[in-house]
mmCIF file of C-alpha atoms in Angstrom:
data_model
loop_
_atom_site.group_PDB
_atom_site.id
_atom_site.type_symbol
_atom_site.label_atom_id
_atom_site.label_comp_id
_atom_site.label_asym_id
_atom_site.label_seq_id
_atom_site.Cartn_x
_atom_site.Cartn_y
_atom_site.Cartn_z
ATOM 1 C CA MET A 1 184.310 106.558 29.268
ATOM 2 C CA LEU A 2 185.859 107.009 25.847
ATOM 3 C CA GLY A 3 186.048 110.068 23.665
ATOM 4 C CA ARG A 4 187.788 111.385 20.600
ATOM 5 C CA GLN A 5 190.758 113.677 20.319
ATOM 6 C CA GLY A 6 191.118 114.270 16.614
ATOM 7 C CA ASN A 7 190.722 110.814 15.120
ATOM 8 C CA ARG A 8 192.037 108.960 18.201
ATOM 9 C CA ARG A 9 189.766 107.285 20.747
ATOM 10 C CA LEU A 10 191.073 107.838 24.273
ATOM 11 C CA VAL A 11 190.078 106.933 27.809
ATOM 12 C CA LEU A 12 188.459 110.044 29.321
ATOM 13 C CA ALA A 13 187.465 108.590 32.698
ATOM 14 C CA ALA A 14 188.092 105.365 34.597
ATOM 15 C CA ASP A 15 186.605 104.029 37.819
ATOM 16 C CA ALA A 16 188.637 102.555 40.671
ATOM 17 C CA ALA A 17 188.470 98.998 39.303
ATOM 18 C CA ALA A 18 189.673 100.140 35.882
ATOM 19 C CA ARG A 19 192.526 102.130 37.415
ATOM 20 C CA ALA A 20 193.509 99.106 39.508
ATOM 21 C CA ALA A 21 193.743 97.121 36.255
ATOM 22 C CA GLY A 22 196.172 99.688 34.845
ATOM 23 C CA LEU A 23 193.882 102.005 32.903
ATOM 24 C CA ARG A 24 194.708 105.690 32.996
ATOM 25 C CA VAL A 25 192.988 108.734 31.560
ATOM 26 C CA GLY A 26 194.561 109.607 28.215
ATOM 27 C CA ILE A 27 195.630 106.158 27.053
ATOM 28 C CA PRO A 28 194.344 104.963 23.672
ATOM 29 C CA ALA A 29 191.169 102.867 23.722
ATOM 30 C CA SER A 30 193.011 100.069 21.909
ATOM 31 C CA LYS A 31 195.562 99.819 24.745
ATOM 32 C CA ALA A 32 192.743 99.847 27.303
ATOM 33 C CA GLN A 33 191.145 96.839 25.558
ATOM 34 C CA VAL A 34 194.472 94.972 25.687
ATOM 35 C CA LEU A 35 194.932 95.724 29.404
ATOM 36 C CA VAL A 36 191.343 94.753 30.255
ATOM 37 C CA PRO A 37 189.959 92.373 27.590
ATOM 38 C CA ASN A 38 186.437 92.304 29.097
ATOM 39 C CA LEU A 39 186.347 96.108 29.441
ATOM 40 C CA GLN A 40 182.915 97.718 29.265
ATOM 41 C CA SER A 41 183.327 101.140 27.709
ATOM 42 C CA PHE A 42 180.947 103.908 26.759
ATOM 43 C CA ASP A 43 181.508 106.688 24.250
ATOM 44 C CA LEU A 44 181.069 110.254 25.421
ATOM 45 C CA ASP A 45 177.883 111.787 24.003
ATOM 46 C CA THR A 46 178.161 115.539 24.521
ATOM 47 C CA ALA A 47 174.864 116.262 22.753
ATOM 48 C CA ALA A 48 172.938 113.908 25.051
ATOM 49 C CA ASP A 49 174.732 115.341 28.100
ATOM 50 C CA ALA A 50 173.813 118.901 27.098
ATOM 51 C CA GLU A 51 170.189 117.902 26.496
ATOM 52 C CA ALA A 52 169.963 116.224 29.906
ATOM 53 C CA LEU A 53 171.437 119.287 31.615
ATOM 54 C CA ASP A 54 168.917 121.507 29.811
ATOM 55 C CA ARG A 55 166.070 119.324 31.093
ATOM 56 C CA VAL A 56 167.400 119.513 34.651
ATOM 57 C CA ALA A 57 167.764 123.297 34.388
ATOM 58 C CA LEU A 58 164.129 123.601 33.277
ATOM 59 C CA TRP A 59 162.917 121.427 36.138
#
């Protein structure tokens, strides 16, 4: 999971396989791509997360 801190894209979360490959929370996304060239990453979408939580709360 990637997100922004200012104008930098950083790793916000990494699963066990990613951590085993050397990824750590807080490293720049560009370094993550170098460490794991076939990395599948997803950008954090706080608006979509909030909307989904609202739907669950209404359920």
